[in-house]
XYZ file of C-alpha atoms in Angstrom:
463
model
C 133.411 99.431 89.162
C 134.008 98.053 85.690
C 133.936 100.735 82.989
C 131.605 99.067 80.513
C 129.032 100.582 78.228
C 125.395 100.517 79.366
C 123.036 101.218 76.503
C 120.146 101.764 78.932
C 117.649 99.134 77.754
C 114.851 100.359 80.044
C 115.103 103.951 78.858
C 115.398 102.809 75.243
C 112.177 100.816 75.545
C 110.254 103.616 77.242
C 111.294 106.107 74.565
C 110.371 103.729 71.738
C 107.035 102.984 73.416
C 106.105 106.675 73.409
C 107.074 106.981 69.737
C 104.448 104.407 68.739
C 101.741 106.729 70.190
C 100.048 104.077 72.321
C 96.421 104.078 73.395
C 96.079 103.058 77.029
C 93.214 101.026 78.437
C 95.455 99.907 81.276
C 96.734 101.350 84.527
C 97.906 103.896 85.615
C 94.813 106.018 85.351
C 96.505 109.169 84.060
C 97.037 107.544 80.614
C 100.503 108.779 79.763
C 100.389 111.991 81.723
C 96.860 113.213 81.028
C 96.415 114.255 84.640
C 93.507 116.553 83.767
C 94.493 119.299 86.153
C 97.084 121.999 85.626
C 100.058 120.195 86.994
C 102.602 118.388 84.892
C 105.343 115.883 85.535
C 107.774 118.779 85.211
C 106.287 120.253 88.377
C 105.954 116.945 90.211
C 109.612 116.080 89.680
C 110.560 119.205 91.626
C 108.547 117.833 94.551
C 110.971 114.912 94.987
C 112.342 115.855 98.396
C 113.063 114.207 101.716
C 111.733 115.010 105.183
C 113.025 118.578 105.333
C 111.604 120.959 107.962
C 107.916 121.487 107.299
C 107.558 118.440 105.044
C 106.298 116.212 107.896
C 106.993 112.453 107.992
C 104.746 109.816 106.469
C 105.730 107.279 109.133
C 104.827 109.603 112.005
C 102.688 112.394 110.581
C 101.859 115.421 112.677
C 101.804 118.264 110.190
C 100.841 118.612 106.528
C 100.643 114.852 105.886
C 98.397 114.264 108.896
C 96.171 117.163 107.840
C 95.965 115.802 104.279
C 95.173 112.268 105.444
C 92.384 113.570 107.658
C 90.872 115.522 104.771
C 91.074 112.468 102.496
C 89.464 110.298 105.180
C 86.599 112.773 105.318
C 86.112 112.674 101.555
C 86.045 108.883 101.459
C 84.031 108.529 104.671
C 86.684 106.629 106.645
C 87.756 107.185 110.249
C 91.454 106.906 109.409
C 93.293 107.039 106.087
C 96.997 106.398 105.509
C 98.904 107.209 102.327
C 100.827 104.267 100.871
C 103.661 104.682 98.379
C 104.296 100.953 97.923
C 100.953 100.309 96.236
C 97.964 98.564 97.777
C 100.225 95.510 97.992
C 101.611 97.089 101.158
C 98.060 97.591 102.412
C 97.250 93.906 101.973
C 100.536 92.954 103.634
C 99.488 95.156 106.564
C 96.127 93.356 106.740
C 97.964 90.034 106.944
C 100.254 91.413 109.634
C 97.270 92.650 111.596
C 95.615 89.229 111.300
C 98.723 87.720 112.892
C 98.300 89.941 115.956
C 94.872 88.429 116.596
C 96.420 84.988 117.041
C 93.666 83.538 114.888
C 93.255 82.277 111.339
C 92.308 84.602 108.486
C 89.741 83.493 105.908
C 90.718 84.710 102.442
C 88.652 84.610 99.253
C 90.399 82.425 96.686
C 90.461 85.279 94.154
C 92.816 87.197 96.449
C 95.855 88.967 95.037
C 99.303 87.396 95.365
C 100.109 89.938 98.080
C 97.748 88.110 100.450
C 99.712 84.881 100.036
C 103.011 86.735 100.348
C 101.715 88.387 103.512
C 100.739 85.038 104.996
C 104.320 83.898 104.371
C 105.994 87.021 105.755
C 103.883 87.066 108.932
C 103.298 83.281 109.183
C 99.525 83.710 109.193
C 97.287 80.664 109.236
C 94.788 80.917 106.384
C 91.654 79.251 105.167
C 90.150 79.880 101.745
C 86.659 80.885 100.701
C 85.870 79.309 97.308
C 85.049 81.413 94.273
C 82.687 80.308 91.511
C 83.290 80.959 87.804
C 80.904 81.800 84.972
C 82.176 81.545 81.387
C 85.714 81.677 82.713
C 85.168 84.816 84.818
C 85.577 84.608 88.609
C 82.470 85.831 90.410
C 82.687 87.822 93.649
C 82.649 85.695 96.766
C 79.109 85.104 98.043
C 77.777 85.773 101.554
C 76.645 82.144 101.755
C 80.157 80.841 101.089
C 81.605 83.249 103.641
C 79.124 82.032 106.245
C 79.887 78.388 105.432
C 83.627 78.877 105.839
C 83.198 80.795 109.087
C 81.188 77.891 110.468
C 83.870 75.448 109.298
C 86.689 77.516 110.818
C 85.757 78.512 114.377
C 89.402 79.489 114.977
C 89.196 82.311 112.405
C 89.298 85.934 113.516
C 88.880 87.836 110.264
C 87.903 87.754 106.592
C 89.647 89.256 103.554
C 87.726 89.537 100.282
C 88.318 91.183 96.906
C 85.689 93.609 95.581
C 85.415 94.784 92.896
C 87.398 92.176 91.026
C 89.441 92.613 87.862
C 86.262 92.285 85.787
C 84.426 95.097 87.586
C 82.115 92.817 89.581
C 81.328 93.664 93.190
C 80.490 91.482 96.172
C 77.562 91.971 98.517
C 79.828 93.578 101.106
C 76.996 94.729 103.366
C 75.735 91.178 103.951
C 79.251 89.817 104.295
C 80.062 92.503 106.874
C 76.940 91.611 108.842
C 77.983 87.945 108.855
C 81.566 88.591 109.922
C 80.601 91.052 112.651
C 77.935 88.723 113.977
C 80.723 86.203 114.476
C 83.044 88.705 116.151
C 85.373 88.942 113.168
C 86.796 91.908 111.257
C 86.262 92.343 107.513
C 88.995 93.645 105.226
C 88.247 94.469 101.587
C 90.859 94.568 98.855
C 89.181 97.359 96.907
C 92.279 98.100 94.861
C 90.248 98.452 91.657
C 87.608 100.672 93.260
C 89.372 103.830 94.442
C 87.312 105.825 91.922
C 83.897 104.442 92.879
C 83.013 107.188 95.333
C 83.594 109.731 92.562
C 81.876 107.872 89.719
C 78.455 107.386 91.281
C 79.306 103.862 92.460
C 80.045 104.671 96.088
C 77.269 102.350 97.254
C 79.478 99.426 96.158
C 82.385 100.450 98.387
C 83.326 98.618 101.539
C 83.575 101.968 103.330
C 79.826 102.487 102.929
C 78.925 98.877 103.655
C 80.477 98.028 106.996
C 84.021 96.905 106.141
C 86.605 97.539 108.845
C 89.658 97.905 106.584
C 89.615 98.956 102.922
C 92.612 99.153 100.576
C 92.577 101.386 97.481
C 95.036 101.531 94.563
C 94.553 105.079 93.349
C 97.042 104.645 90.536
C 94.860 102.002 88.878
C 91.881 104.207 88.065
C 92.826 107.779 88.948
C 95.422 110.299 87.644
C 98.076 109.194 90.138
C 101.640 107.939 89.737
C 102.147 104.176 89.972
C 102.337 102.869 93.552
C 99.984 105.518 94.957
C 97.497 103.829 97.310
C 95.485 104.225 100.514
C 94.505 102.062 103.452
C 91.373 103.095 105.358
C 90.105 102.088 108.785
C 86.384 102.315 109.523
C 84.793 101.890 112.943
C 86.419 100.678 116.148
C 86.641 96.908 115.700
C 90.176 97.189 114.300
C 92.942 98.607 116.499
C 94.012 101.528 114.294
C 97.234 102.186 116.226
C 98.331 98.579 115.862
C 97.519 98.540 112.146
C 99.439 101.795 111.668
C 102.530 100.334 113.325
C 102.375 97.356 110.953
C 102.018 99.671 107.952
C 105.212 101.358 109.108
C 107.010 98.003 109.273
C 106.537 97.469 105.549
C 106.697 101.069 104.334
C 109.869 102.511 102.870
C 111.703 105.038 105.008
C 112.121 107.117 101.835
C 108.541 107.660 100.639
C 107.982 109.486 97.372
C 106.559 112.959 97.860
C 105.603 113.156 94.150
C 103.438 110.034 94.584
C 101.797 111.429 97.715
C 101.303 114.831 96.068
C 99.720 113.223 92.998
C 97.277 111.343 95.252
C 96.269 114.448 97.165
C 95.847 116.422 93.945
C 93.836 113.703 92.187
C 91.457 113.272 95.123
C 90.938 117.023 95.382
C 90.414 117.306 91.624
C 87.940 114.403 91.427
C 86.115 115.600 94.528
C 85.424 118.921 92.792
C 84.901 117.757 89.215
C 83.741 114.130 89.453
C 80.168 114.659 88.212
C 81.336 116.298 85.011
C 84.329 113.992 84.533
C 82.444 110.727 84.986
C 79.347 111.958 83.204
C 81.503 112.603 80.163
C 83.286 109.253 80.541
C 79.974 107.401 80.764
C 78.807 108.993 77.516
C 82.037 107.942 75.798
C 81.676 104.365 77.028
C 77.998 104.109 76.064
C 78.878 105.415 72.601
C 81.674 102.845 72.335
C 79.407 99.997 73.412
C 76.770 101.064 70.902
C 79.365 101.251 68.130
C 80.463 97.632 68.607
C 77.002 96.234 69.303
C 76.599 94.854 65.798
C 80.159 93.591 65.421
C 80.262 89.881 64.744
C 83.374 89.254 66.811
C 82.985 91.207 70.034
C 80.336 91.548 72.719
C 80.241 93.443 76.003
C 80.113 91.546 79.297
C 77.922 93.463 81.730
C 79.282 94.173 85.202
C 78.883 96.537 88.153
C 81.501 99.144 87.178
C 80.756 100.867 83.873
C 84.363 102.079 83.590
C 85.719 98.509 83.498
C 85.310 97.349 79.904
C 85.085 93.569 79.544
C 84.767 92.233 75.991
C 83.991 88.643 75.016
C 86.038 87.846 71.891
C 85.241 84.160 71.381
C 83.311 84.949 68.191
C 86.520 86.201 66.571
C 87.840 82.665 66.523
C 90.770 83.792 68.644
C 91.535 83.790 72.351
C 91.650 86.890 74.494
C 95.434 86.488 74.753
C 95.714 86.531 70.959
C 93.448 89.574 70.569
C 95.408 91.448 73.233
C 98.659 90.764 71.340
C 97.102 91.811 68.000
C 95.852 95.101 69.430
C 99.307 95.860 70.780
C 101.326 94.774 67.749
C 99.077 96.058 64.968
C 97.199 99.039 66.473
C 99.317 100.257 69.421
C 96.343 99.685 71.719
C 97.190 98.217 75.107
C 94.503 96.576 77.222
C 94.860 95.827 80.912
C 94.599 92.040 80.666
C 93.196 89.060 78.814
C 92.052 85.533 79.540
C 90.966 82.677 77.290
C 87.800 84.401 76.096
C 87.997 88.069 77.117
C 89.984 91.263 76.978
C 89.656 93.764 79.812
C 90.233 97.506 79.674
C 90.400 100.177 82.369
C 88.764 103.405 81.231
C 89.174 106.647 83.154
C 88.268 110.300 82.555
C 91.778 110.655 81.102
C 90.773 108.536 78.081
C 89.794 110.653 75.081
C 86.993 109.890 72.626
C 89.620 109.061 69.994
C 90.870 106.222 72.209
C 87.455 104.558 72.156
C 87.072 105.126 68.415
C 90.441 103.533 67.744
C 89.565 100.479 69.863
C 86.168 100.144 68.171
C 87.778 100.391 64.736
C 90.343 97.753 65.601
C 87.698 95.336 66.866
C 85.643 95.919 63.740
C 88.625 95.144 61.518
C 89.408 91.962 63.448
C 85.810 90.947 62.821
C 84.287 87.550 63.306
C 85.606 84.127 62.555
C 84.857 80.568 63.442
C 83.811 80.815 67.058
C 86.364 79.274 69.352
C 84.850 77.089 72.024
C 86.820 77.113 75.240
C 86.358 74.468 77.872
C 86.100 76.598 80.981
C 87.339 73.887 83.302
C 88.902 76.011 85.982
C 90.997 73.899 88.358
C 89.393 73.269 91.713
C 90.880 74.438 94.978
C 94.090 72.454 95.541
C 94.563 70.237 98.560
C 96.531 71.974 101.301
C 99.243 70.044 103.141
C 100.849 72.866 105.111
C 100.843 76.633 105.496
C 102.682 78.617 102.785
C 105.178 79.949 105.332
C 106.269 76.422 106.190
C 106.417 75.287 102.566
C 108.522 78.245 101.464
C 111.213 77.310 103.982
C 111.615 73.803 102.559
C 114.147 72.720 99.938
C 112.745 72.544 96.403
C 113.595 70.890 93.130
C 112.474 71.799 89.617
C 110.413 69.158 87.828
C 108.900 69.299 84.317
C 105.265 70.363 84.178
C 104.062 66.939 83.075
C 105.809 65.295 86.022
C 104.510 67.676 88.707
C 101.175 65.935 89.306
C 100.736 64.932 92.926
C 103.762 66.920 94.092
C 103.632 69.702 96.694
C 104.124 73.155 95.215
C 107.117 75.136 96.466
C 106.198 78.554 95.071
C 103.230 80.659 93.936
C 101.941 79.738 90.462
C 99.687 82.316 88.839
C 98.677 84.012 85.621
C 99.630 87.684 85.727
C 97.638 89.803 85.380
C 95.353 89.387 87.314
C 97.776 87.966 89.886
C 95.383 85.446 91.453
C 97.313 82.385 92.679
C 96.462 79.125 90.947
C 98.562 76.991 93.282
C 100.178 78.211 96.500
C 103.191 76.875 98.406
C 102.186 73.799 100.366
C 99.344 72.856 98.018
C 99.156 69.747 95.861
C 99.527 70.229 92.111
C 96.963 68.178 90.183
C 96.443 67.324 86.530
C 93.807 70.016 85.984
C 96.192 72.719 87.203
C 98.948 71.452 84.920
C 96.672 71.450 81.865
C 95.383 74.925 82.762
C 98.938 76.278 82.984
C 99.886 74.699 79.665
C 96.813 76.193 77.957
C 97.611 79.693 79.203
C 101.206 79.461 77.986
C 100.229 77.962 74.621
C 97.872 80.885 73.913
C 100.430 83.542 74.781
C 99.524 84.217 78.412
C 102.057 84.746 81.164
C 102.409 82.326 84.060
C 104.645 83.376 86.929
C 106.368 80.793 89.102
C 107.470 78.546 86.256
C 111.242 78.112 86.269
C 113.417 76.409 83.681
C 110.245 75.118 81.981
C 109.306 73.377 85.192
C 107.636 73.892 88.554
C 109.469 74.205 91.884
C 108.152 71.442 94.140
C 109.187 70.343 97.616
C 111.936 67.772 97.653
C 110.704 64.319 98.539
C 112.135 62.794 101.683
């Protein structure tokens, strides 16, 4: 190896980030190590072991891991729970793999995470999309009526995958959707990545586990005091072959799982199960106080949703976009939100947030104040025309064309704003003028669009 100097840019950034004393309204839920219980990173790092005698094996549990998973399943109300150390992304990939075993198409809500598209590519799953409506630029949860319409239009489908709650804390009517899917002999999977805390925060009635879903994926690290990548996949009922799903989970799970991640999940669930009423009661009071404190601000207003811990703020009255406000909070106040769009900023609040965090955010919003209201044309691009499955498109040769010349061409990659990671155009879909203008607007306001290469879009080569 070449003996050159490495100044460790990642470590340098992480150290400098801590020095600015950041306020976190983003994942992970422990907010810079405020785990809440008497266990520190110093202890967790000593848990970083391999499958020594007595440590069991996550890929074939029969000892302590199996016992822990059974206890967690009981707390959540599932029939089977599996720890995931690759995030809920691996859970969604497993759902796509399971769909492939049915030999039938999977209907996916169009607000699905990128992992659903990646899973369709990896397992060559045929997909159909359930449209999602928008209100003031915010995607609404998929409706039972739209699910029923797409089931009728796709008699070759064998399952449905929806997202609930979404990034904005809005939940679908899972009970009705489950009734519709089951009536048609189909399984229902719910990407509940943003709802792992709901059973502890008094919002359990919104969970797919309590409303008839067959598979539910949870990202514990998003809203609970858990290390990044800690997640769960649950199986409920007997419609899904649990043994087959487990074997697919093992296909995409590392053979070197992190015991610190698993231990942090077990500890967080145990801690919340014992203390959730006090923890979330206190958090609710903090959030209500915060909302009251900004009620009379000229520049910010709260967007109501189903999850009180997901703070969505409309900032159009500031005269700036959500992307711009997010950057200002970071650069000028060391406050980091989870995401932004044209008109909103979104924060994830957990019991690990202190009252001073909310006061600092309120003070920053007050100082930003109002301005000339910025009117955004919420013309969200429609669902693109599909020419082939993503798995076929991804195998084709591509060329990079400038954005303005991509209209009418077939996309060769996944184009999306991240976060939230919802695909705008998928491989095999036609890029239209509305999509191009939408991408350009996001970039011009400081948002991040993944899939753009060399200031252009990868499209399939024309033959």
